[in-house]
Amino acid sequence: MTSTSATPTPERSERRLLAASVALIVATTLTDILTPASLVIGTLVSAPLALAALGASRRATVNLTALAIAGNILAGAVNAARDGATPTDLGNRAVSILAAILVGFLSLRAREAATRAARLHEEERRLQRERALRALIEAVSGPLTQAQFVTRAAHALQALTGAAAVEIGSVDRAVLREPHAHTGPGEGRLGRLPLDLLARPATREAGAPRDSQVWAVGGGHTFVARLTRPSEPELMILLTLPAAPPDQLSEAVQTLQPLLDRTALLDDLHARQAQLQERGELLEDLIYSFSHDLRTPLMANAMNMRSALKGAYGPLPDDYAATLRNGLDANAALLTLADQLLLVAKYESGEEDSELQSVPLRDLVLNVTEQLRPAAAARGVTIEPTLDGARTRGCKHDLRRAVQNLLDNAVRYAPPGSTVHVTLARADDEAILSVLDSGPGVSAPRVPTLFQRFRSGGAGGGTGLGLYLTRRIAERHGGTITYARTARAQSVFTLTLPLEDA
């Protein structure tokens, strides 16, 4: 192995060149002094100057030029003192000095031009690499699966490196597995790998940077690199006879690593979304089945209790009759919950309404009002409707549920002796239903979550599904639902729906 000290460095080569040039200039000057002035040996001093300027720095070239001029002047002075100075001798000496100046100047310009050319060449080389890396990034960008990433990366690496073949695959226990891609001739190495591809050699490839991500095997015939994955085996990259240098291969691999990390993250997110969707569908099916199957025994139970209260099984003791009436109330609450769960499953699954019809809102609100009057009277609450005619298009059953939720909520929380005002009005292209009561209202911290699932407690309470379903029904019909507290400490829920004839 050749030691580093045996290899001449640019600084050492320049020092040797300068020493030789100085020696030649001094020897030429001494020869010029010792020979007659008519021989004009000083002109030859430009030769070592031109030779040295090709490899010397700007400062060294200037110093050498100054030394050549000084040598010419010294030789001319000595020759003139010894042999006399004729006009011809003086002219020759001036030409010799001017030649040294001209050679030095041209050498400086040539060196500057060479430096600019080298800089431009390096800039062009850098731009070509950047364009190649951008093409690599564009080729493997986008919402790709890891299998798609591997295929695109193999083709992009072959185009970037000029390799005869590129193969990428997952390495698991010395076996190359899927995701796998191979470009170029041959069938690839899918399967068990030879030992020389599995271990990174201790020595670096010549020309490779210290932090190179690639290494050569098989005498430089194949270059190997690895890409890491967070929770899966590494990806191995095999490049056969690449034309690009090792440092460019390393840049390409370093560019691919964050792109692979993003692809792996997207794969993980897609897998989690699929799991959540599957769980959501399962829960929706469970809710639907539970609520649907719950209705039959509840309705049968309610029918039996009503029959008993009507005397179908003979006279009943008062305590037993009261127990049956309480059971009927509980049964009704469970039926309401089953209906609400069915609606939740319908809206959460995105199921579309099969039949839309023209719904007369005034008749619908009056019907709900009359149905709730007995319960309101039992609490000492009066329902006062002020209703204009208005029609909307939608599902009558769902709209009835929304109106019933608002009125039932108001009756439940209105204080005894108070009045619940129900107003239906038309404004522009909307029907506006307002339900106002004098109940305790909703606390300020709870208002932002009032229309979300299972947010019970206070006005708008109960199962925690009523106001949520009202919001979903309003949104499904292109409307809105809002809550506000008036200056007179009253609660008002406002449901807006688009008019049918708008």
Short mmCIF file of C-alpha atoms in Angstrom, two decimals:
data_model
loop_
_atom_site.label_atom_id
_atom_site.label_comp_id
_atom_site.label_asym_id
_atom_site.label_seq_id
_atom_site.Cartn_x
_atom_site.Cartn_y
_atom_site.Cartn_z
CA MET A 1 0.00 0.00 0.00
CA THR A 2 1.35 3.44 -0.95
CA SER A 3 1.69 5.78 2.01
CA THR A 4 0.11 9.21 1.98
CA SER A 5 3.51 10.97 2.47
CA ALA A 6 4.86 9.40 -0.76
CA THR A 7 2.14 11.05 -2.82
CA PRO A 8 3.14 14.62 -3.77
CA THR A 9 0.63 17.25 -2.69
CA PRO A 10 -0.19 20.30 -4.84
CA GLU A 11 1.61 22.59 -2.34
CA ARG A 12 4.76 20.47 -2.43
CA SER A 13 4.73 20.30 -6.24
CA GLU A 14 4.36 24.09 -6.43
CA ARG A 15 7.31 24.63 -4.07
CA ARG A 16 9.50 22.33 -6.17
CA LEU A 17 8.47 24.10 -9.37
CA LEU A 18 9.20 27.51 -7.87
CA ALA A 19 12.61 26.40 -6.60
CA ALA A 20 13.53 25.08 -10.06
CA SER A 21 12.30 28.27 -11.75
CA VAL A 22 14.24 30.50 -9.36
CA ALA A 23 17.35 28.42 -9.97
CA LEU A 24 16.92 28.72 -13.75
CA ILE A 25 16.37 32.48 -13.55
CA VAL A 26 19.46 32.89 -11.38
CA ALA A 27 21.53 30.67 -13.71
CA THR A 28 20.28 32.56 -16.77
CA THR A 29 21.11 35.89 -15.11
CA LEU A 30 24.66 34.74 -14.20
CA THR A 31 25.16 33.47 -17.76
CA ASP A 32 23.93 36.81 -19.07
CA ILE A 33 26.39 38.64 -16.84
CA LEU A 34 29.31 36.49 -17.93
CA THR A 35 28.57 36.75 -21.68
CA PRO A 36 28.83 39.84 -23.92
CA ALA A 37 25.81 42.12 -23.99
CA SER A 38 25.36 41.51 -27.70
CA LEU A 39 24.25 37.92 -27.05
CA VAL A 40 21.14 39.08 -25.05
CA ILE A 41 21.03 35.93 -22.92
CA GLY A 42 18.52 37.72 -20.64
CA THR A 43 15.72 37.03 -23.11
CA LEU A 44 15.92 33.38 -22.12
CA VAL A 45 14.81 34.24 -18.58
CA SER A 46 11.21 34.30 -19.88
CA ALA A 47 11.31 30.52 -20.47
CA PRO A 48 11.49 29.41 -16.80
CA LEU A 49 9.04 32.20 -15.96
CA ALA A 50 6.44 30.87 -18.40
CA LEU A 51 7.03 27.29 -17.22
CA ALA A 52 6.64 28.17 -13.56
CA ALA A 53 3.58 30.39 -14.08
CA LEU A 54 1.59 27.41 -15.38
CA GLY A 55 1.70 25.76 -11.95
CA ALA A 56 2.35 28.66 -9.60
CA SER A 57 -0.05 30.89 -7.76
CA ARG A 58 -0.71 34.49 -8.76
CA ARG A 59 1.57 35.83 -6.04
CA ALA A 60 4.38 33.44 -7.02
CA THR A 61 4.02 34.41 -10.69
CA VAL A 62 4.30 38.12 -9.80
CA ASN A 63 7.38 37.43 -7.66
CA LEU A 64 9.00 35.39 -10.44
CA THR A 65 8.29 38.15 -12.96
CA ALA A 66 9.84 40.72 -10.63
CA LEU A 67 12.88 38.43 -10.16
CA ALA A 68 13.27 38.06 -13.96
CA ILE A 69 13.09 41.84 -14.44
CA ALA A 70 15.60 42.40 -11.63
CA GLY A 71 17.96 39.82 -13.17
CA ASN A 72 17.72 41.55 -16.57
CA ILE A 73 18.47 44.94 -15.04
CA LEU A 74 21.38 43.55 -13.02
CA ALA A 75 22.91 41.79 -16.07
CA GLY A 76 22.43 44.91 -18.21
CA ALA A 77 24.10 47.11 -15.62
CA VAL A 78 27.07 44.74 -15.22
CA ASN A 79 27.49 44.36 -19.01
CA ALA A 80 27.28 48.13 -19.55
CA ALA A 81 29.89 48.78 -16.89
CA ARG A 82 32.20 46.19 -18.36
CA ASP A 83 31.65 46.47 -22.15
CA GLY A 84 29.98 49.81 -22.51
CA ALA A 85 26.40 50.51 -23.52
CA THR A 86 25.44 50.93 -27.14
CA PRO A 87 21.95 51.86 -28.34
CA THR A 88 21.55 48.35 -29.73
CA ASP A 89 22.50 46.77 -26.41
CA LEU A 90 20.08 49.03 -24.55
CA GLY A 91 17.30 48.24 -27.04
CA ASN A 92 17.92 44.49 -26.70
CA ARG A 93 17.89 44.82 -22.92
CA ALA A 94 14.59 46.73 -23.04
CA VAL A 95 13.09 44.06 -25.28
CA SER A 96 14.26 41.36 -22.84
CA ILE A 97 12.63 43.19 -19.91
CA LEU A 98 9.41 43.76 -21.84
CA ALA A 99 9.37 40.09 -22.84
CA ALA A 100 9.58 39.08 -19.16
CA ILE A 101 6.73 41.47 -18.31
CA LEU A 102 4.62 40.23 -21.23
CA VAL A 103 5.20 36.56 -20.40
CA GLY A 104 4.33 37.18 -16.76
CA PHE A 105 1.16 39.10 -17.70
CA LEU A 106 0.04 36.47 -20.21
CA SER A 107 0.78 33.72 -17.71
CA LEU A 108 -1.42 35.45 -15.13
CA ARG A 109 -4.25 35.83 -17.64
CA ALA A 110 -3.90 32.23 -18.76
CA ARG A 111 -4.01 31.05 -15.17
CA GLU A 112 -7.12 33.14 -14.43
CA ALA A 113 -8.80 31.77 -17.56
CA ALA A 114 -7.91 28.22 -16.56
CA THR A 115 -9.25 28.86 -13.04
CA ARG A 116 -12.53 30.24 -14.43
CA ALA A 117 -12.84 27.29 -16.81
CA ALA A 118 -12.27 24.86 -13.95
CA ARG A 119 -14.83 26.69 -11.82
CA LEU A 120 -17.40 26.65 -14.62
CA HIS A 121 -16.74 22.99 -15.23
CA GLU A 122 -17.24 22.22 -11.56
CA GLU A 123 -20.41 24.34 -11.47
CA GLU A 124 -21.78 22.52 -14.51
CA ARG A 125 -20.94 19.21 -12.90
CA ARG A 126 -22.71 20.29 -9.71
CA LEU A 127 -25.79 21.45 -11.65
CA GLN A 128 -25.91 18.16 -13.54
CA ARG A 129 -25.85 16.29 -10.23
CA GLU A 130 -28.56 18.49 -8.79
CA ARG A 131 -30.74 17.97 -11.87
CA ALA A 132 -30.18 14.23 -11.63
CA LEU A 133 -31.11 14.23 -7.93
CA ARG A 134 -34.24 16.32 -8.63
CA ALA A 135 -35.24 13.81 -11.31
CA LEU A 136 -34.70 11.04 -8.76
CA ILE A 137 -36.87 12.84 -6.19
CA GLU A 138 -39.63 13.50 -8.71
CA ALA A 139 -39.59 9.86 -9.81
CA VAL A 140 -40.24 8.52 -6.29
CA SER A 141 -42.41 11.33 -4.94
CA GLY A 142 -46.14 11.11 -4.41
CA PRO A 143 -48.45 8.92 -2.32
CA LEU A 144 -46.73 5.63 -3.15
CA THR A 145 -46.83 2.26 -1.47
CA GLN A 146 -43.45 0.74 -0.61
CA ALA A 147 -43.75 -1.68 -3.54
CA GLN A 148 -44.32 1.24 -5.92
CA PHE A 149 -41.46 3.16 -4.30
CA VAL A 150 -39.04 0.26 -4.81
CA THR A 151 -40.00 -0.13 -8.49
CA ARG A 152 -39.68 3.57 -9.26
CA ALA A 153 -36.45 3.93 -7.29
CA ALA A 154 -34.84 1.06 -9.24
CA HIS A 155 -35.62 2.66 -12.62
CA ALA A 156 -34.62 6.15 -11.43
CA LEU A 157 -31.28 4.89 -10.04
CA GLN A 158 -30.50 3.14 -13.29
CA ALA A 159 -31.16 6.35 -15.22
CA LEU A 160 -29.08 8.43 -12.78
CA THR A 161 -26.06 6.13 -12.41
CA GLY A 162 -25.95 4.54 -15.85
CA ALA A 163 -25.78 1.10 -14.20
CA ALA A 164 -26.21 -2.01 -16.33
CA ALA A 165 -28.75 -3.32 -13.78
CA VAL A 166 -30.30 -2.15 -10.53
CA GLU A 167 -32.00 -4.41 -7.99
CA ILE A 168 -33.77 -3.39 -4.78
CA GLY A 169 -35.34 -5.73 -2.25
CA SER A 170 -36.06 -6.30 1.41
CA VAL A 171 -33.34 -8.23 3.26
CA ASP A 172 -34.57 -10.67 5.87
CA ARG A 173 -32.17 -13.29 7.28
CA ALA A 174 -29.85 -13.31 4.25
CA VAL A 175 -32.80 -13.61 1.86
CA LEU A 176 -33.92 -10.93 -0.62
CA ARG A 177 -37.71 -10.67 -0.40
CA GLU A 178 -40.61 -8.48 -1.48
CA PRO A 179 -40.99 -5.55 -1.99
CA HIS A 180 -38.59 -6.25 -4.84
CA ALA A 181 -37.71 -4.66 -8.19
CA HIS A 182 -35.09 -5.48 -10.83
CA THR A 183 -34.10 -3.56 -13.96
CA GLY A 184 -31.69 -4.64 -16.68
CA PRO A 185 -30.73 -8.07 -17.99
CA GLY A 186 -30.96 -11.21 -15.87
CA GLU A 187 -33.54 -12.40 -13.36
CA GLY A 188 -32.16 -10.69 -10.26
CA ARG A 189 -31.12 -12.22 -6.95
CA LEU A 190 -34.54 -12.68 -5.35
CA GLY A 191 -33.94 -15.40 -2.76
CA ARG A 192 -30.84 -16.32 -0.71
CA LEU A 193 -27.95 -13.85 -1.04
CA PRO A 194 -24.20 -14.66 -1.21
CA LEU A 195 -22.14 -13.77 1.84
CA ASP A 196 -20.10 -11.05 0.12
CA LEU A 197 -23.26 -8.92 -0.29
CA LEU A 198 -24.32 -9.14 3.35
CA ALA A 199 -21.31 -7.64 5.16
CA ARG A 200 -19.88 -4.19 4.53
CA PRO A 201 -16.10 -4.34 3.93
CA ALA A 202 -13.78 -2.54 6.35
CA THR A 203 -11.95 -0.57 3.63
CA ARG A 204 -13.59 2.19 1.63
CA GLU A 205 -13.76 2.25 -2.14
CA ALA A 206 -11.25 4.59 -3.79
CA GLY A 207 -12.87 7.95 -4.53
CA ALA A 208 -15.72 7.38 -2.05
CA PRO A 209 -16.31 10.04 0.63
CA ARG A 210 -15.65 9.16 4.24
CA ASP A 211 -19.40 8.97 5.02
CA SER A 212 -20.24 7.05 1.84
CA GLN A 213 -23.42 4.99 1.95
CA VAL A 214 -22.24 2.59 -0.78
CA TRP A 215 -19.45 0.05 -1.06
CA ALA A 216 -18.09 -2.19 -3.78
CA VAL A 217 -18.03 -5.98 -3.88
CA GLY A 218 -16.85 -8.45 -6.48
CA GLY A 219 -13.83 -6.40 -7.45
CA GLY A 220 -15.87 -3.27 -8.12
CA HIS A 221 -18.34 -5.05 -10.40
CA THR A 222 -21.27 -4.42 -8.04
CA PHE A 223 -21.97 -1.56 -5.62
CA VAL A 224 -24.14 -2.19 -2.56
CA ALA A 225 -26.15 0.21 -0.39
CA ARG A 226 -28.82 -0.12 2.29
CA LEU A 227 -31.92 1.88 3.19
CA THR A 228 -33.32 1.56 6.71
CA ARG A 229 -37.00 1.18 7.62
CA PRO A 230 -38.38 1.88 11.13
CA SER A 231 -40.16 -1.40 11.89
CA GLU A 232 -39.28 -3.59 8.91
CA PRO A 233 -36.12 -5.17 7.45
CA GLU A 234 -33.72 -2.98 5.51
CA LEU A 235 -33.88 -2.47 1.76
CA MET A 236 -30.75 -3.55 -0.14
CA ILE A 237 -29.71 -1.74 -3.34
CA LEU A 238 -27.47 -3.56 -5.84
CA LEU A 239 -26.00 -1.56 -8.74
CA THR A 240 -24.17 -3.52 -11.44
CA LEU A 241 -21.39 -1.64 -13.30
CA PRO A 242 -22.56 1.91 -12.48
CA ALA A 243 -20.99 4.68 -14.56
CA ALA A 244 -21.39 7.30 -11.82
CA PRO A 245 -18.61 7.77 -9.23
CA PRO A 246 -19.08 6.45 -5.67
CA ASP A 247 -19.72 9.90 -4.18
CA GLN A 248 -22.65 10.43 -6.58
CA LEU A 249 -24.02 7.00 -5.71
CA SER A 250 -23.81 7.93 -2.04
CA GLU A 251 -25.69 11.20 -2.66
CA ALA A 252 -28.45 9.31 -4.46
CA VAL A 253 -28.84 6.84 -1.58
CA GLN A 254 -28.90 9.66 1.00
CA THR A 255 -31.60 11.37 -1.08
CA LEU A 256 -33.74 8.23 -1.17
CA GLN A 257 -33.66 7.63 2.61
CA PRO A 258 -36.05 10.44 3.72
CA LEU A 259 -38.34 9.66 0.78
CA LEU A 260 -38.53 6.04 1.92
CA ASP A 261 -39.22 7.19 5.50
CA ARG A 262 -42.17 9.24 4.22
CA THR A 263 -43.46 6.32 2.14
CA ALA A 264 -43.21 3.99 5.14
CA LEU A 265 -45.13 6.53 7.22
CA LEU A 266 -47.86 6.77 4.57
CA ASP A 267 -48.11 2.97 4.46
CA ASP A 268 -48.49 2.90 8.23
CA LEU A 269 -51.17 5.62 8.12
CA HIS A 270 -53.09 3.76 5.41
CA ALA A 271 -52.93 0.56 7.45
CA ARG A 272 -54.19 2.36 10.55
CA GLN A 273 -56.98 4.03 8.57
CA ALA A 274 -58.05 0.66 7.21
CA GLN A 275 -58.09 -0.75 10.75
CA LEU A 276 -60.12 2.21 12.03
CA GLN A 277 -62.54 1.93 9.14
CA GLU A 278 -62.98 -1.77 9.78
CA ARG A 279 -63.56 -1.14 13.48
CA GLY A 280 -65.96 1.69 12.69
CA GLU A 281 -67.96 -0.50 10.35
CA LEU A 282 -68.03 -3.21 12.97
CA LEU A 283 -69.28 -0.80 15.62
CA GLU A 284 -71.93 0.56 13.26
CA ASP A 285 -73.10 -2.98 12.52
CA LEU A 286 -73.20 -3.76 16.24
CA ILE A 287 -75.16 -0.59 17.03
CA TYR A 288 -77.59 -1.22 14.19
CA SER A 289 -78.13 -4.85 15.15
CA PHE A 290 -78.44 -4.04 18.85
CA SER A 291 -80.93 -1.20 18.39
CA HIS A 292 -82.93 -3.04 15.72
CA ASP A 293 -83.14 -6.28 17.69
CA LEU A 294 -83.91 -4.36 20.90
CA ARG A 295 -87.10 -2.83 19.50
CA THR A 296 -89.03 -6.12 19.10
CA PRO A 297 -88.87 -7.33 22.73
CA LEU A 298 -89.39 -3.76 24.03
CA MET A 299 -92.53 -3.27 21.95
CA ALA A 300 -93.85 -6.71 22.96
CA ASN A 301 -93.14 -5.91 26.61
CA ALA A 302 -94.90 -2.55 26.32
CA MET A 303 -97.94 -4.18 24.70
CA ASN A 304 -98.19 -6.74 27.53
CA MET A 305 -97.93 -4.05 30.21
CA ARG A 306 -100.62 -1.90 28.53
CA SER A 307 -102.89 -4.92 28.29
CA ALA A 308 -102.39 -5.63 31.98
CA LEU A 309 -103.16 -2.01 32.90
CA LYS A 310 -106.37 -2.19 30.83
CA GLY A 311 -107.55 -5.22 32.85
CA ALA A 312 -106.76 -8.02 30.43
CA TYR A 313 -105.57 -10.11 33.39
CA GLY A 314 -108.10 -8.91 35.94
CA PRO A 315 -108.00 -6.17 38.54
CA LEU A 316 -104.48 -5.07 39.65
CA PRO A 317 -103.37 -3.72 43.00
CA ASP A 318 -102.52 -0.01 42.92
CA ASP A 319 -98.86 -0.63 43.71
CA TYR A 320 -98.56 -3.17 40.91
CA ALA A 321 -100.29 -0.81 38.46
CA ALA A 322 -97.88 1.99 39.43
CA THR A 323 -94.97 -0.39 38.85
CA LEU A 324 -96.30 -1.23 35.39
CA ARG A 325 -96.67 2.47 34.53
CA ASN A 326 -93.07 3.08 35.62
CA GLY A 327 -92.03 0.11 33.50
CA LEU A 328 -93.85 1.60 30.52
CA ASP A 329 -91.97 4.88 30.98
CA ALA A 330 -88.64 3.04 31.17
CA ASN A 331 -89.66 0.97 28.16
CA ALA A 332 -90.45 4.15 26.21
CA ALA A 333 -87.05 5.61 27.13
CA LEU A 334 -85.33 2.47 25.86
CA LEU A 335 -87.32 2.58 22.62
CA THR A 336 -86.28 6.21 22.17
CA LEU A 337 -82.64 5.22 22.73
CA ALA A 338 -82.97 2.39 20.20
CA ASP A 339 -84.38 4.84 17.64
CA GLN A 340 -81.55 7.28 18.32
CA LEU A 341 -78.91 4.57 17.94
CA LEU A 342 -80.45 3.55 14.63
CA LEU A 343 -80.21 7.16 13.44
CA VAL A 344 -76.62 7.44 14.69
CA ALA A 345 -75.67 4.32 12.73
CA LYS A 346 -77.42 5.73 9.65
CA TYR A 347 -75.68 9.10 9.74
CA GLU A 348 -72.25 7.82 10.76
CA SER A 349 -72.25 5.32 7.88
CA GLY A 350 -73.12 8.05 5.37
CA GLU A 351 -76.25 6.22 4.26
CA GLU A 352 -78.28 8.36 1.87
CA ASP A 353 -81.98 8.97 2.30
CA SER A 354 -83.79 6.74 -0.18
CA GLU A 355 -86.99 8.77 -0.53
CA LEU A 356 -87.13 12.56 -0.22
CA GLN A 357 -90.50 14.24 -0.14
CA SER A 358 -92.09 17.61 0.28
CA VAL A 359 -92.54 18.13 4.03
CA PRO A 360 -95.07 20.72 5.36
CA LEU A 361 -93.16 22.04 8.36
CA ARG A 362 -96.16 23.81 9.94
CA ASP A 363 -98.20 20.59 10.09
CA LEU A 364 -95.21 18.64 11.33
CA VAL A 365 -94.50 21.10 14.19
CA LEU A 366 -98.21 21.22 15.15
CA ASN A 367 -98.35 17.42 15.29
CA VAL A 368 -95.29 17.25 17.56
CA THR A 369 -96.69 20.05 19.74
CA GLU A 370 -99.99 18.28 20.24
CA GLN A 371 -98.20 15.05 21.06
CA LEU A 372 -96.13 16.75 23.78
CA ARG A 373 -98.96 18.79 25.36
CA PRO A 374 -99.97 16.09 27.92
CA ALA A 375 -96.37 15.77 29.16
CA ALA A 376 -96.03 19.58 29.25
CA ALA A 377 -99.32 19.95 31.14
CA ALA A 378 -98.16 17.38 33.70
CA ARG A 379 -95.18 19.64 34.41
CA GLY A 380 -97.30 22.82 34.44
CA VAL A 381 -95.69 24.06 31.20
CA THR A 382 -97.61 25.71 28.37
CA ILE A 383 -96.60 25.34 24.71
CA GLU A 384 -97.44 28.40 22.61
CA PRO A 385 -96.92 27.95 18.83
CA THR A 386 -96.72 30.79 16.30
CA LEU A 387 -96.35 29.09 12.96
CA ASP A 388 -96.19 30.30 9.37
CA GLY A 389 -96.64 27.98 6.42
CA ALA A 390 -93.36 26.61 5.08
CA ARG A 391 -92.26 23.52 3.19
CA THR A 392 -88.89 21.86 2.79
CA ARG A 393 -87.71 18.78 0.96
CA GLY A 394 -86.31 15.87 2.93
CA CYS A 395 -87.02 12.88 5.10
CA LYS A 396 -90.19 13.50 7.10
CA HIS A 397 -89.34 10.98 9.82
CA ASP A 398 -85.91 12.50 10.46
CA LEU A 399 -87.22 16.08 10.45
CA ARG A 400 -89.91 15.07 12.94
CA ARG A 401 -87.19 13.59 15.15
CA ALA A 402 -85.24 16.87 15.04
CA VAL A 403 -88.26 19.00 15.97
CA GLN A 404 -89.31 16.55 18.69
CA ASN A 405 -85.80 16.63 20.21
CA LEU A 406 -85.93 20.44 20.50
CA LEU A 407 -89.47 20.61 21.92
CA ASP A 408 -88.99 17.69 24.28
CA ASN A 409 -85.77 19.28 25.54
CA ALA A 410 -87.53 22.62 26.18
CA VAL A 411 -90.50 21.03 27.99
CA ARG A 412 -88.18 18.93 30.17
CA TYR A 413 -86.13 21.90 31.43
CA ALA A 414 -88.71 24.71 31.44
CA PRO A 415 -89.72 25.62 35.03
CA PRO A 416 -93.32 24.91 36.11
CA GLY A 417 -95.72 27.72 35.26
CA SER A 418 -93.61 28.94 32.32
CA THR A 419 -94.32 28.96 28.60
CA VAL A 420 -92.35 27.38 25.75
CA HIS A 421 -92.61 29.58 22.65
CA VAL A 422 -92.39 27.77 19.30
CA THR A 423 -92.03 30.00 16.25
CA LEU A 424 -91.87 29.01 12.58
CA ALA A 425 -91.15 31.85 10.16
CA ARG A 426 -89.90 32.37 6.63
CA ALA A 427 -86.87 34.57 5.97
CA ASP A 428 -85.44 34.89 2.47
CA ASP A 429 -84.93 31.31 1.26
CA GLU A 430 -85.06 29.66 4.68
CA ALA A 431 -87.56 28.33 7.15
CA ILE A 432 -86.57 29.28 10.70
CA LEU A 433 -87.87 27.28 13.66
CA SER A 434 -87.14 28.80 17.10
CA VAL A 435 -87.84 27.09 20.42
CA LEU A 436 -87.53 29.43 23.44
CA ASP A 437 -87.85 28.43 27.10
CA SER A 438 -87.01 29.89 30.50
CA GLY A 439 -85.00 26.94 31.74
CA PRO A 440 -81.54 27.09 33.40
CA GLY A 441 -79.78 27.04 30.04
CA VAL A 442 -76.40 25.66 29.09
CA SER A 443 -73.22 26.58 30.95
CA ALA A 444 -70.68 28.55 28.90
CA PRO A 445 -67.95 25.84 28.99
CA ARG A 446 -70.39 23.28 27.59
CA VAL A 447 -71.70 25.35 24.66
CA PRO A 448 -68.86 24.45 22.21
CA THR A 449 -69.60 20.71 22.62
CA LEU A 450 -73.39 21.00 22.91
CA PHE A 451 -74.14 19.34 19.58
CA GLN A 452 -71.56 16.55 19.85
CA ARG A 453 -72.18 12.92 20.75
CA PHE A 454 -72.80 11.91 24.38
CA ARG A 455 -72.57 15.44 25.81
CA SER A 456 -75.35 15.21 28.39
CA GLY A 457 -75.99 17.23 31.52
CA GLY A 458 -78.12 20.37 31.85
CA ALA A 459 -80.33 21.60 29.03
CA GLY A 460 -79.74 19.45 26.00
CA GLY A 461 -78.99 16.44 28.18
CA GLY A 462 -80.63 13.02 28.33
CA THR A 463 -78.90 10.28 26.40
CA GLY A 464 -76.42 12.72 24.91
CA LEU A 465 -77.62 11.92 21.39
CA GLY A 466 -80.66 14.16 20.89
CA LEU A 467 -78.95 17.43 19.98
CA TYR A 468 -76.20 15.59 18.10
CA LEU A 469 -78.83 13.92 15.91
CA THR A 470 -80.64 17.24 15.47
CA ARG A 471 -77.40 18.75 14.13
CA ARG A 472 -76.78 15.83 11.78
CA ILE A 473 -80.38 15.94 10.49
CA ALA A 474 -80.14 19.71 9.92
CA GLU A 475 -76.81 19.33 8.07
CA ARG A 476 -78.14 16.46 5.95
CA HIS A 477 -81.02 18.72 4.84
CA GLY A 478 -78.74 21.70 4.12
CA GLY A 479 -79.62 23.56 7.31
CA THR A 480 -78.12 24.54 10.67
CA ILE A 481 -78.87 24.36 14.39
CA THR A 482 -77.67 26.97 16.92
CA TYR A 483 -78.06 27.77 20.61
CA ALA A 484 -78.12 31.19 22.26
CA ARG A 485 -78.93 32.78 25.60
CA THR A 486 -81.14 35.88 25.39
CA ALA A 487 -80.83 39.09 27.38
CA ARG A 488 -83.80 37.91 29.51
CA ALA A 489 -81.91 34.74 30.53
CA GLN A 490 -83.91 32.51 28.20
CA SER A 491 -82.60 29.68 26.06
CA VAL A 492 -83.36 29.62 22.35
CA PHE A 493 -82.56 26.83 19.90
CA THR A 494 -82.85 27.85 16.24
CA LEU A 495 -83.22 25.32 13.42
CA THR A 496 -82.92 26.64 9.84
CA LEU A 497 -83.87 24.64 6.74
CA PRO A 498 -83.96 25.60 3.06
CA LEU A 499 -87.41 26.27 1.66
CA GLU A 500 -88.60 23.89 -1.03
CA ASP A 501 -89.64 26.68 -3.41
CA ALA A 502 -86.39 28.62 -2.94
#
